[in-house]
Short mmCIF file of C-alpha atoms and ligand atoms in Angstrom, two decimals:
data_model
loop_
_atom_site.label_atom_id
_atom_site.label_comp_id
_atom_site.label_asym_id
_atom_site.label_seq_id
_atom_site.Cartn_x
_atom_site.Cartn_y
_atom_site.Cartn_z
CA UNK A 1 0.00 0.00 0.00
CA UNK A 2 2.83 2.33 0.88
CA UNK A 3 4.35 1.86 -2.58
CA UNK A 4 1.09 2.57 -4.37
CA UNK A 5 0.39 5.56 -2.17
CA UNK A 6 3.87 7.03 -2.72
CA UNK A 7 3.68 6.42 -6.47
CA UNK A 8 0.31 8.17 -6.81
CA UNK A 9 1.36 11.15 -4.68
CA UNK A 10 4.69 11.56 -6.54
CA UNK A 11 2.96 11.48 -9.91
CA UNK A 12 0.43 14.09 -8.83
CA UNK A 13 3.12 16.41 -7.49
CA UNK A 14 5.37 16.02 -10.53
CA UNK A 15 2.44 16.93 -12.76
CA UNK A 16 1.63 20.14 -10.92
CA UNK A 17 -0.64 19.36 -7.97
CA UNK A 18 -0.04 21.75 -5.07
CA UNK A 19 -1.66 19.16 -2.78
CA UNK A 20 -2.74 15.54 -3.17
CA UNK A 21 -4.06 12.79 -0.95
CA UNK A 22 -4.82 9.17 -1.68
CA UNK A 23 -6.99 6.60 0.09
CA UNK A 24 -6.42 2.94 -0.69
CA UNK A 25 -9.45 0.99 0.56
CA UNK A 26 -10.29 -2.70 0.86
CA UNK A 27 -13.89 -3.18 1.99
CA UNK A 28 -15.62 -6.49 2.75
CA UNK A 29 -19.32 -6.77 3.56
CA UNK A 30 -21.11 -9.92 4.68
CA UNK A 31 -24.92 -9.96 4.80
CA UNK A 32 -26.93 -12.88 6.16
CA UNK A 33 -30.71 -12.99 6.22
CA UNK A 34 -33.52 -15.35 7.19
CA UNK A 35 -37.17 -14.85 6.25
CA UNK A 36 -40.10 -16.91 7.54
CA UNK A 37 -37.87 -19.74 8.66
CA UNK A 38 -35.75 -19.97 5.51
CA UNK A 39 -32.32 -18.67 4.67
CA UNK A 40 -32.93 -15.77 2.30
CA UNK A 41 -29.53 -14.16 1.87
CA UNK A 42 -25.86 -15.13 2.24
CA UNK A 43 -23.73 -12.54 0.51
CA UNK A 44 -20.12 -11.50 0.80
CA UNK A 45 -18.80 -8.64 -1.33
CA UNK A 46 -15.28 -7.33 -1.51
CA UNK A 47 -14.30 -4.04 -3.11
CA UNK A 48 -10.76 -2.69 -3.51
CA UNK A 49 -9.40 0.44 -5.08
CA UNK A 50 -8.05 3.90 -4.47
CA UNK A 51 -9.30 7.47 -4.74
CA UNK A 52 -7.07 10.49 -5.26
CA UNK A 53 -7.90 14.13 -4.46
CA UNK A 54 -5.69 16.85 -5.89
CA UNK A 55 -5.56 20.62 -5.80
CA UNK A 56 -4.24 22.12 -9.05
CA UNK A 57 -4.58 25.74 -10.17
CA UNK A 58 -6.32 26.34 -6.81
CA UNK A 59 -9.24 23.94 -7.39
CA UNK A 60 -10.20 20.38 -6.43
CA UNK A 61 -10.11 17.31 -8.65
CA UNK A 62 -10.96 13.71 -7.75
CA UNK A 63 -10.63 10.40 -9.57
CA UNK A 64 -10.71 6.76 -8.51
CA UNK A 65 -9.55 3.42 -9.81
CA UNK A 66 -10.51 -0.14 -8.86
CA UNK A 67 -7.83 -2.67 -8.05
CA UNK A 68 -8.54 -4.51 -11.27
CA UNK A 69 -7.55 -1.36 -13.13
CA UNK A 70 -4.30 -0.68 -11.26
CA UNK A 71 -2.35 -0.54 -14.54
CA UNK A 72 -4.36 2.67 -15.06
CA UNK A 73 -2.86 4.46 -12.05
CA UNK A 74 -1.21 6.90 -14.41
CA UNK A 75 -4.47 7.73 -16.19
CA UNK A 76 -6.32 8.11 -12.86
CA UNK A 77 -3.85 10.70 -11.60
CA UNK A 78 -4.13 12.58 -14.90
CA UNK A 79 -7.91 12.44 -14.71
CA UNK A 80 -7.95 14.01 -11.22
CA UNK A 81 -5.63 16.78 -12.44
CA UNK A 82 -7.75 17.45 -15.52
CA UNK A 83 -10.86 17.79 -13.35
CA UNK A 84 -9.03 20.18 -11.02
CA UNK A 85 -7.85 22.36 -13.91
CA UNK A 86 -11.31 22.38 -15.45
CA UNK A 87 -12.82 23.30 -12.07
CA UNK A 88 -10.29 26.12 -11.76
CA UNK A 89 -11.87 27.83 -14.78
CA UNK A 90 -14.93 28.69 -12.67
CA UNK A 91 -13.35 29.11 -9.24
CA UNK A 92 -14.14 32.21 -7.17
CA UNK A 93 -11.06 31.77 -4.96
CA UNK A 94 -8.21 29.34 -4.41
CA UNK A 95 -8.79 26.40 -2.07
CA UNK A 96 -6.84 26.85 1.18
CA UNK A 97 -6.44 24.02 3.69
CA UNK A 98 -4.85 25.84 6.63
CA UNK A 99 -1.99 24.34 8.63
CA UNK A 100 -0.62 21.03 7.25
CA UNK A 101 -1.94 17.77 8.71
CA UNK A 102 1.13 15.54 8.52
CA UNK A 103 -0.28 12.89 10.85
CA UNK A 104 1.16 9.40 11.06
CA UNK A 105 -0.64 6.66 12.93
CA UNK A 106 -2.75 3.55 13.02
CA UNK A 107 -6.24 2.82 14.32
CA UNK A 108 -8.21 -0.37 14.76
CA UNK A 109 -11.81 -0.68 16.01
CA UNK A 110 -11.89 -2.20 19.49
CA UNK A 111 -13.47 -5.65 19.14
CA UNK A 112 -13.33 -8.94 21.02
CA UNK A 113 -14.70 -11.46 18.49
CA UNK A 114 -13.91 -11.08 14.80
CA UNK A 115 -17.32 -11.76 13.15
CA UNK A 116 -15.65 -13.02 9.96
CA UNK A 117 -14.06 -15.79 12.09
CA UNK A 118 -17.37 -16.92 13.63
CA UNK A 119 -18.65 -19.96 11.73
CA UNK A 120 -21.37 -19.44 9.17
CA UNK A 121 -23.49 -22.14 10.79
CA UNK A 122 -23.37 -20.38 14.18
CA UNK A 123 -24.53 -17.14 12.57
CA UNK A 124 -27.30 -18.74 10.51
CA UNK A 125 -28.49 -20.82 13.48
CA UNK A 126 -28.78 -17.67 15.59
CA UNK A 127 -30.96 -16.07 12.90
CA UNK A 128 -33.11 -19.21 12.46
CA UNK A 129 -33.65 -19.44 16.22
CA UNK A 130 -34.65 -15.77 16.55
CA UNK A 131 -36.92 -16.10 13.53
CA UNK A 132 -38.67 -19.17 14.92
CA UNK A 133 -39.13 -17.42 18.30
CA UNK A 134 -40.97 -14.61 16.47
CA UNK A 135 -43.14 -17.01 14.46
CA UNK A 136 -43.98 -19.01 17.59
CA UNK A 137 -46.22 -16.11 18.70
CA UNK A 138 -48.49 -16.40 15.63
CA UNK A 139 -52.23 -16.35 16.46
CA UNK A 140 -55.37 -17.24 14.51
CA UNK A 141 -56.24 -13.64 13.72
CA UNK A 142 -52.75 -12.34 12.86
CA UNK A 143 -50.57 -13.25 9.91
CA UNK A 144 -46.84 -12.72 10.48
CA UNK A 145 -43.93 -12.14 8.11
CA UNK A 146 -40.65 -12.36 10.00
CA UNK A 147 -37.08 -11.48 9.03
CA UNK A 148 -33.76 -11.64 10.85
CA UNK A 149 -30.52 -10.17 9.52
CA UNK A 150 -26.85 -9.88 10.37
CA UNK A 151 -24.37 -7.52 8.67
CA UNK A 152 -20.61 -7.37 9.11
CA UNK A 153 -18.19 -4.90 7.52
CA UNK A 154 -14.41 -4.78 7.51
CA UNK A 155 -12.74 -1.73 5.99
CA UNK A 156 -8.98 -1.50 5.74
CA UNK A 157 -7.80 1.85 4.51
CA UNK A 158 -4.53 3.63 4.04
CA UNK A 159 -4.36 7.41 3.75
CA UNK A 160 -1.35 9.32 2.48
CA UNK A 161 -0.87 12.96 1.52
CA UNK A 162 1.76 15.21 -0.01
CA UNK A 163 1.92 16.96 3.39
CA UNK A 164 3.53 13.79 4.78
CA UNK A 165 0.52 12.07 6.37
CA UNK A 166 0.48 8.27 6.41
CA UNK A 167 -2.34 6.51 8.28
CA UNK A 168 -3.53 2.92 8.38
CA UNK A 169 -6.95 2.01 9.80
CA UNK A 170 -9.07 -1.10 10.21
CA UNK A 171 -12.73 -0.34 10.93
CA UNK A 172 -14.92 -3.29 11.84
CA UNK A 173 -18.72 -3.12 12.08
CA UNK A 174 -21.34 -5.58 13.30
CA UNK A 175 -25.07 -5.06 12.85
CA UNK A 176 -28.34 -6.93 13.38
CA UNK A 177 -32.08 -6.53 12.91
CA UNK A 178 -35.24 -8.46 13.64
CA UNK A 179 -38.53 -7.47 12.04
CA UNK A 180 -42.10 -8.67 12.43
CA UNK A 181 -44.80 -7.54 10.03
CA UNK A 182 -48.23 -8.39 11.42
CA UNK A 183 -51.42 -8.13 9.34
CA UNK A 184 -55.06 -9.04 9.96
CA UNK A 185 -58.14 -9.58 7.82
CA UNK A 186 -59.44 -6.11 8.62
CA UNK A 187 -56.48 -4.66 6.69
CA UNK A 188 -54.43 -3.72 9.75
CA UNK A 189 -50.65 -3.61 9.25
CA UNK A 190 -48.19 -3.22 12.13
CA UNK A 191 -44.42 -3.47 12.28
CA UNK A 192 -42.08 -4.12 15.18
CA UNK A 193 -38.33 -4.18 14.84
CA UNK A 194 -35.52 -4.91 17.25
CA UNK A 195 -33.18 -3.36 18.35
CA UNK A 196 -34.56 -0.47 16.20
CA UNK A 197 -34.48 -1.34 12.55
CA UNK A 198 -30.85 -2.30 12.00
CA UNK A 199 -28.62 -1.43 14.93
CA UNK A 200 -24.89 -1.41 14.25
CA UNK A 201 -21.65 -0.52 16.03
CA UNK A 202 -17.91 -0.57 15.31
CA UNK A 203 -17.50 -3.69 17.42
CA UNK A 204 -17.21 -7.44 16.92
CA UNK A 205 -19.62 -10.35 17.17
CA UNK A 206 -19.90 -9.68 20.93
CA UNK A 207 -22.14 -6.73 19.99
CA UNK A 208 -24.61 -9.12 18.30
CA UNK A 209 -24.58 -11.50 21.27
CA UNK A 210 -25.24 -8.62 23.70
CA UNK A 211 -28.43 -7.70 21.79
CA UNK A 212 -30.04 -11.01 22.91
CA UNK A 213 -31.96 -11.43 19.67
CA UNK A 214 -33.53 -14.79 20.58
CA UNK A 215 -34.70 -13.52 23.98
CA UNK A 216 -36.31 -10.38 22.51
CA UNK A 217 -37.87 -12.03 19.44
CA UNK A 218 -41.14 -13.26 21.04
CA UNK A 219 -41.74 -9.90 22.74
CA UNK A 220 -41.66 -7.87 19.53
CA UNK A 221 -43.88 -10.42 17.75
CA UNK A 222 -46.37 -10.21 20.60
CA UNK A 223 -46.29 -6.41 20.50
CA UNK A 224 -46.86 -6.36 16.73
CA UNK A 225 -49.94 -8.58 17.21
CA UNK A 226 -51.23 -6.49 20.13
CA UNK A 227 -50.84 -3.33 18.05
CA UNK A 228 -53.32 -4.67 15.48
CA UNK A 229 -56.15 -4.31 18.01
CA UNK A 230 -54.70 -1.41 20.04
CA UNK A 231 -56.44 1.98 20.23
CA UNK A 232 -55.11 4.67 17.91
CA UNK A 233 -52.99 7.37 19.52
CA UNK A 234 -55.32 10.20 20.63
CA UNK A 235 -54.86 13.71 19.19
CA UNK A 236 -53.62 16.56 21.43
CA UNK A 237 -52.45 20.02 20.38
CA UNK A 238 -50.04 20.09 23.31
CA UNK A 239 -49.15 17.19 25.55
CA UNK A 240 -46.09 15.72 27.22
CA UNK A 241 -44.05 13.26 25.24
CA UNK A 242 -41.28 10.91 26.35
CA UNK A 243 -39.14 9.57 23.51
CA UNK A 244 -37.37 6.20 23.89
CA UNK A 245 -33.58 6.34 23.54
CA UNK A 246 -33.66 5.14 19.94
CA UNK A 247 -36.40 7.63 18.98
CA UNK A 248 -34.35 10.41 20.63
CA UNK A 249 -31.38 9.21 18.53
CA UNK A 250 -33.40 9.60 15.34
CA UNK A 251 -34.58 13.05 16.49
CA UNK A 252 -30.93 14.06 17.03
CA UNK A 253 -29.90 12.70 13.61
CA UNK A 254 -32.53 14.63 11.67
CA UNK A 255 -32.94 17.85 13.63
CA UNK A 256 -29.35 18.36 14.82
CA UNK A 257 -26.98 16.13 12.83
CA UNK A 258 -27.94 17.25 9.33
CA UNK A 259 -28.33 21.01 10.02
CA UNK A 260 -24.82 21.26 11.55
CA UNK A 261 -23.14 19.99 8.35
CA UNK A 262 -21.29 23.16 7.35
CA UNK A 263 -21.46 22.49 3.60
CA UNK A 264 -25.27 22.49 3.84
CA UNK A 265 -25.19 25.74 5.84
CA UNK A 266 -23.13 27.36 3.04
CA UNK A 267 -25.50 25.91 0.41
CA UNK A 268 -22.65 23.98 -1.23
CA UNK A 269 -24.65 20.81 -0.67
CA UNK A 270 -28.40 20.30 -0.60
CA UNK A 271 -28.86 16.78 -1.87
CA UNK A 272 -31.02 14.33 0.10
CA UNK A 273 -31.44 16.50 3.19
CA UNK A 274 -31.65 20.12 2.05
CA UNK A 275 -29.76 23.06 3.55
CA UNK A 276 -29.95 24.32 7.15
CA UNK A 277 -31.70 26.83 9.39
CA UNK A 278 -28.51 27.05 11.50
CA UNK A 279 -27.05 29.89 9.44
CA UNK A 280 -23.67 31.43 10.30
CA UNK A 281 -24.97 34.37 12.37
CA UNK A 282 -26.52 31.87 14.80
CA UNK A 283 -23.15 30.38 15.80
CA UNK A 284 -22.64 31.09 19.55
CA UNK A 285 -25.72 33.26 19.38
CA UNK A 286 -28.76 31.02 19.28
CA UNK A 287 -30.72 29.10 21.89
CA UNK A 288 -31.11 25.73 20.16
CA UNK A 289 -32.63 23.93 23.16
CA UNK A 290 -33.27 24.15 26.88
CA UNK A 291 -30.31 24.52 29.25
CA UNK A 292 -30.13 20.75 29.88
CA UNK A 293 -29.54 20.03 26.17
CA UNK A 294 -25.87 19.27 25.39
CA UNK A 295 -24.87 17.78 22.05
CA UNK A 296 -21.45 16.76 20.75
CA UNK A 297 -20.00 15.59 17.44
CA UNK A 298 -17.76 12.83 18.75
CA UNK A 299 -15.71 10.57 16.47
CA UNK A 300 -14.04 8.99 19.51
CA UNK A 301 -16.91 7.45 21.53
CA UNK A 302 -16.21 3.70 22.03
CA UNK A 303 -18.16 1.46 19.67
CA UNK A 304 -19.99 4.29 17.86
CA UNK A 305 -20.81 3.64 14.22
CA UNK A 306 -19.17 7.00 13.43
CA UNK A 307 -16.02 6.16 15.42
CA UNK A 308 -12.60 6.07 13.72
CA UNK A 309 -9.03 7.18 14.30
CA UNK A 310 -8.69 9.73 11.49
CA UNK A 311 -11.17 11.14 9.00
CA UNK A 312 -10.73 10.88 5.22
CA UNK A 313 -8.61 14.05 5.19
CA UNK A 314 -6.22 12.48 7.71
CA UNK A 315 -7.45 14.69 10.59
CA UNK A 316 -7.67 12.93 14.00
CA UNK A 317 -11.15 12.04 15.26
CA UNK A 318 -12.32 14.58 17.84
CA UNK A 319 -15.08 15.41 20.26
CA UNK A 320 -16.50 18.84 19.46
CA UNK A 321 -19.30 20.71 21.25
CA UNK A 322 -22.32 21.38 19.07
CA UNK A 323 -24.87 22.58 21.64
CA UNK A 324 -23.68 23.60 25.11
CA UNK A 325 -26.22 24.29 27.85
CA UNK A 326 -28.78 24.74 25.09
CA UNK A 327 -26.73 27.23 23.05
CA UNK A 328 -25.61 26.43 19.49
CA UNK A 329 -21.79 26.53 19.52
CA UNK A 330 -20.37 24.43 16.68
CA UNK A 331 -20.66 22.94 13.21
CA UNK A 332 -19.10 19.84 11.73
CA UNK A 333 -16.25 21.14 9.58
CA UNK A 334 -13.55 20.11 7.13
CA UNK A 335 -10.10 21.61 6.46
CA UNK A 336 -11.19 23.89 3.65
CA UNK A 337 -14.30 25.40 5.30
CA UNK A 338 -12.72 25.65 8.77
CA UNK A 339 -9.92 27.68 7.15
CA UNK A 340 -12.26 29.80 5.06
CA UNK A 341 -14.42 30.73 8.08
CA UNK A 342 -11.53 31.03 10.60
CA UNK A 343 -12.99 28.26 12.77
CA UNK A 344 -9.59 26.83 13.72
CA UNK A 345 -8.60 23.25 12.99
CA UNK A 346 -11.08 21.00 11.19
CA UNK A 347 -12.99 18.88 13.70
CA UNK A 348 -12.46 15.80 11.53
CA UNK A 349 -15.78 14.86 9.92
CA UNK A 350 -14.82 14.22 6.28
CA UNK A 351 -15.95 10.75 5.28
CA UNK A 352 -16.37 8.87 2.01
CA UNK A 353 -18.52 5.78 1.49
CA UNK A 354 -15.63 3.98 -0.19
CA UNK A 355 -12.54 4.41 -2.38
CA UNK A 356 -14.58 5.57 -5.39
CA UNK A 357 -16.33 8.52 -3.69
CA UNK A 358 -15.06 11.94 -2.65
CA UNK A 359 -15.17 12.66 1.10
CA UNK A 360 -17.94 14.97 2.32
CA UNK A 361 -18.74 16.46 5.72
CA UNK A 362 -20.67 13.64 7.38
CA UNK A 363 -21.97 12.94 10.84
CA UNK A 364 -19.62 11.03 13.09
CA UNK A 365 -21.46 10.25 16.35
CA UNK A 366 -23.81 13.13 17.16
CA UNK A 367 -24.61 12.55 20.81
CA UNK A 368 -27.15 13.94 23.24
CA UNK A 369 -25.24 13.84 26.52
CA UNK A 370 -26.96 11.93 29.32
CA UNK A 371 -28.87 13.70 32.08
CA UNK A 372 -29.64 12.39 35.55
CA UNK A 373 -33.07 10.70 35.32
CA UNK A 374 -33.91 7.00 35.33
CA UNK A 375 -36.61 6.05 32.82
CA UNK A 376 -38.92 4.52 35.46
CA UNK A 377 -38.67 7.68 37.58
CA UNK A 378 -39.31 9.86 34.55
CA UNK A 379 -42.49 7.97 33.70
CA UNK A 380 -43.55 8.08 37.38
CA UNK A 381 -42.98 11.85 37.31
CA UNK A 382 -45.30 12.30 34.30
CA UNK A 383 -49.01 12.78 35.08
CA UNK A 384 -50.32 12.81 31.59
CA UNK A 385 -48.34 12.00 28.46
CA UNK A 386 -47.34 9.59 25.71
CA UNK A 387 -44.22 7.41 25.45
CA UNK A 388 -43.01 6.97 21.84
CA UNK A 389 -40.86 3.90 21.11
CA UNK A 390 -38.82 3.03 17.99
CA UNK A 391 -39.04 5.13 14.85
CA UNK A 392 -41.33 4.06 12.02
CA UNK A 393 -41.51 7.11 9.74
CA UNK A 394 -39.90 10.52 9.41
CA UNK A 395 -40.36 13.72 7.42
CA UNK A 396 -38.71 17.16 7.72
CA UNK A 397 -38.53 20.29 5.59
CA UNK A 398 -35.38 21.21 3.70
CA UNK A 399 -34.23 23.73 6.34
CA UNK A 400 -34.63 21.04 9.01
CA UNK A 401 -37.22 23.02 10.99
CA UNK A 402 -40.72 21.55 10.68
CA UNK A 403 -40.80 17.83 11.25
CA UNK A 404 -43.15 14.95 11.89
CA UNK A 405 -42.22 11.53 13.16
CA UNK A 406 -44.09 8.28 13.66
CA UNK A 407 -43.16 5.49 16.08
CA UNK A 408 -43.83 1.76 15.93
CA UNK A 409 -45.72 1.93 19.21
CA UNK A 410 -46.65 4.26 22.03
CA UNK A 411 -47.89 3.95 25.60
CA UNK A 412 -50.34 6.30 27.22
CA UNK A 413 -49.05 7.56 30.57
CA UNK A 414 -51.62 8.47 33.24
CA UNK A 415 -50.76 9.28 36.84
CA UNK A 416 -47.15 8.22 36.39
CA UNK A 417 -47.94 4.80 34.92
CA UNK A 418 -47.99 3.26 31.43
CA UNK A 419 -51.67 2.45 31.00
CA UNK A 420 -52.63 1.73 27.39
CA UNK A 421 -50.82 0.55 24.24
CA UNK A 422 -51.43 2.94 21.31
CA UNK A 423 -50.95 2.35 17.61
CA UNK A 424 -49.85 4.59 14.73
CA UNK A 425 -48.57 7.42 16.97
CA UNK A 426 -47.16 10.59 15.41
CA UNK A 427 -45.65 13.72 16.95
CA UNK A 428 -44.80 16.93 15.18
CA UNK A 429 -42.86 20.08 15.99
CA UNK A 430 -40.42 22.82 15.02
CA UNK A 431 -36.79 21.98 15.82
CA UNK A 432 -35.74 24.77 18.27
CA UNK A 433 -39.16 24.99 19.94
CA UNK A 434 -39.15 21.24 20.44
CA UNK A 435 -35.64 21.14 21.96
CA UNK A 436 -36.35 24.21 24.15
CA UNK A 437 -39.26 22.22 25.61
CA UNK A 438 -36.97 19.34 26.63
CA UNK A 439 -37.19 19.24 30.45
CA UNK A 440 -35.65 15.87 31.36
CA UNK A 441 -33.00 13.53 29.93
CA UNK A 442 -32.24 10.06 31.26
CA UNK A 443 -28.79 9.14 32.54
CA UNK A 444 -25.86 6.88 31.70
CA UNK A 445 -27.64 3.62 32.49
CA UNK A 446 -30.20 4.28 29.72
CA UNK A 447 -27.66 5.77 27.30
CA UNK A 448 -26.84 3.77 24.13
CA UNK A 449 -24.80 4.71 21.07
CA UNK A 450 -27.42 3.84 18.47
CA UNK A 451 -26.17 3.12 14.96
CA UNK A 452 -27.84 4.55 11.84
CA UNK A 453 -26.31 2.58 8.96
CA UNK A 454 -28.12 4.23 6.06
CA UNK A 455 -27.56 8.01 6.08
CA UNK A 456 -27.60 9.38 2.52
CA UNK A 457 -25.89 12.45 1.06
CA UNK A 458 -24.26 13.73 -2.12
CA UNK A 459 -24.37 13.26 -5.87
CA UNK A 460 -23.60 10.50 -6.70
CA UNK A 461 -25.31 9.38 -3.48
CA UNK A 462 -23.18 8.05 -0.64
CA UNK A 463 -24.51 5.98 2.25
CA UNK A 464 -22.59 6.44 5.46
CA UNK A 465 -22.85 4.87 8.89
CA UNK A 466 -23.39 7.32 11.75
CA UNK A 467 -23.88 6.92 15.49
CA UNK A 468 -26.03 8.70 18.07
CA UNK A 469 -25.52 8.36 21.79
CA UNK A 470 -28.92 9.04 23.34
CA UNK A 471 -31.16 8.14 26.26
CA UNK A 472 -34.92 8.65 26.71
CA UNK A 473 -35.93 12.31 27.05
CA UNK A 474 -39.08 14.25 27.92
CA UNK A 475 -40.55 17.12 25.91
CA UNK A 476 -43.47 19.38 26.92
CA UNK A 477 -46.19 20.95 24.75
CA UNK A 478 -45.90 18.58 21.82
CA UNK A 479 -48.61 18.05 19.22
CA UNK A 480 -49.50 14.37 18.77
CA UNK A 481 -52.00 12.47 16.69
CA UNK A 482 -52.51 9.18 14.95
CA UNK A 483 -51.74 8.22 11.38
CA UNK A 484 -55.08 7.70 9.66
ZN1 ZN B 501 -29.19 11.19 7.48
#
């Protein structure tokens, strides 16, 4: 890898690049799936290649080459330079990257059991067992479709730059999902997933074992069946809502994670999630939430799906404040925009889906820091409200202000107790008003770094894996209703 990296960087420099970096990536994905008691999917894909970014004539160029085409290294470097020189024709200023990042180092995800070394039969048997535990709950009036999935990813990547950086990383991910689709003759359709759609972390097979898929399978099947005959969520213009940890994670992703991407703020990027209401004049000058709301962009949190050693510009992973005591204090940045806006060093959030995509500002782990409550105490402290559990649907405007979110299930809370299961619950709000009405956040014991493995951005689209540390939280004066 070192030879290829040095060769590419030398070529780029000799041919006039003022800066170049190269990522050599080898990515393996294994996907295993069971549906209704049968093995549905056993796939392993491997993808190898490199991507080169150059600055020439003050503008960016990017090109990539698969391993099969390595004889074309020369042409790939030329291609990146041609794109840079063509881009320079329309530039408004030269790209500046600030102080050099000549980092050298290695990083490896912390894992105990390498999932690629666990036997295929052990993995498939786990899925078949969980699937049969879901189907065991079938009743006469409910038809069930059940699926169980495991996903494992290994990414080995080497980063080198003409500034002298040389970094080797091995990122390992393990993910799992159970799903029950329950239908009845009246046309009712209900879904329950576990842990929350697909949950994923940068850990080994021990992560999957800790999720206790077999033990949780009958419960979610039972809940899906109960939801078919549950009462619809009542409509209130303003009530108290408690969001489960995973629903809070989704709320953070959509209403905080995307609007703090600095390229969206500057309208350089609007694909798939729009721009942002968190415009530059609001930095350090805007009450995003109540005083108990603290959010960080943290590429270092153990096990997070957005955890790594260095980003795809070779900048070390960092923990940066985003919202402090309710005040908006920071964006996710890259080297170019941090320099342009005098924001200091990049906080290390440039990520590419693979070798053949250019890095973009992407969420790392956007975390809502834990408060002091225990979930049981929080429910006991709530006279009248609704507990929303596990996201089912989501919609938000392209400034990330007005949103609406549906959960798989909800519980009515009366007099401090969960009293009634409710189906098709939806809550709606406006981002800062919603977060300013947050009056309680649960503590460390309820705090999980939830993984969102399918965040989309860019043209061509890139799917990236992000993490969100979150615990259940309470919000006042929230409008709720039921999906018709
Ligand atoms: Zn997203």
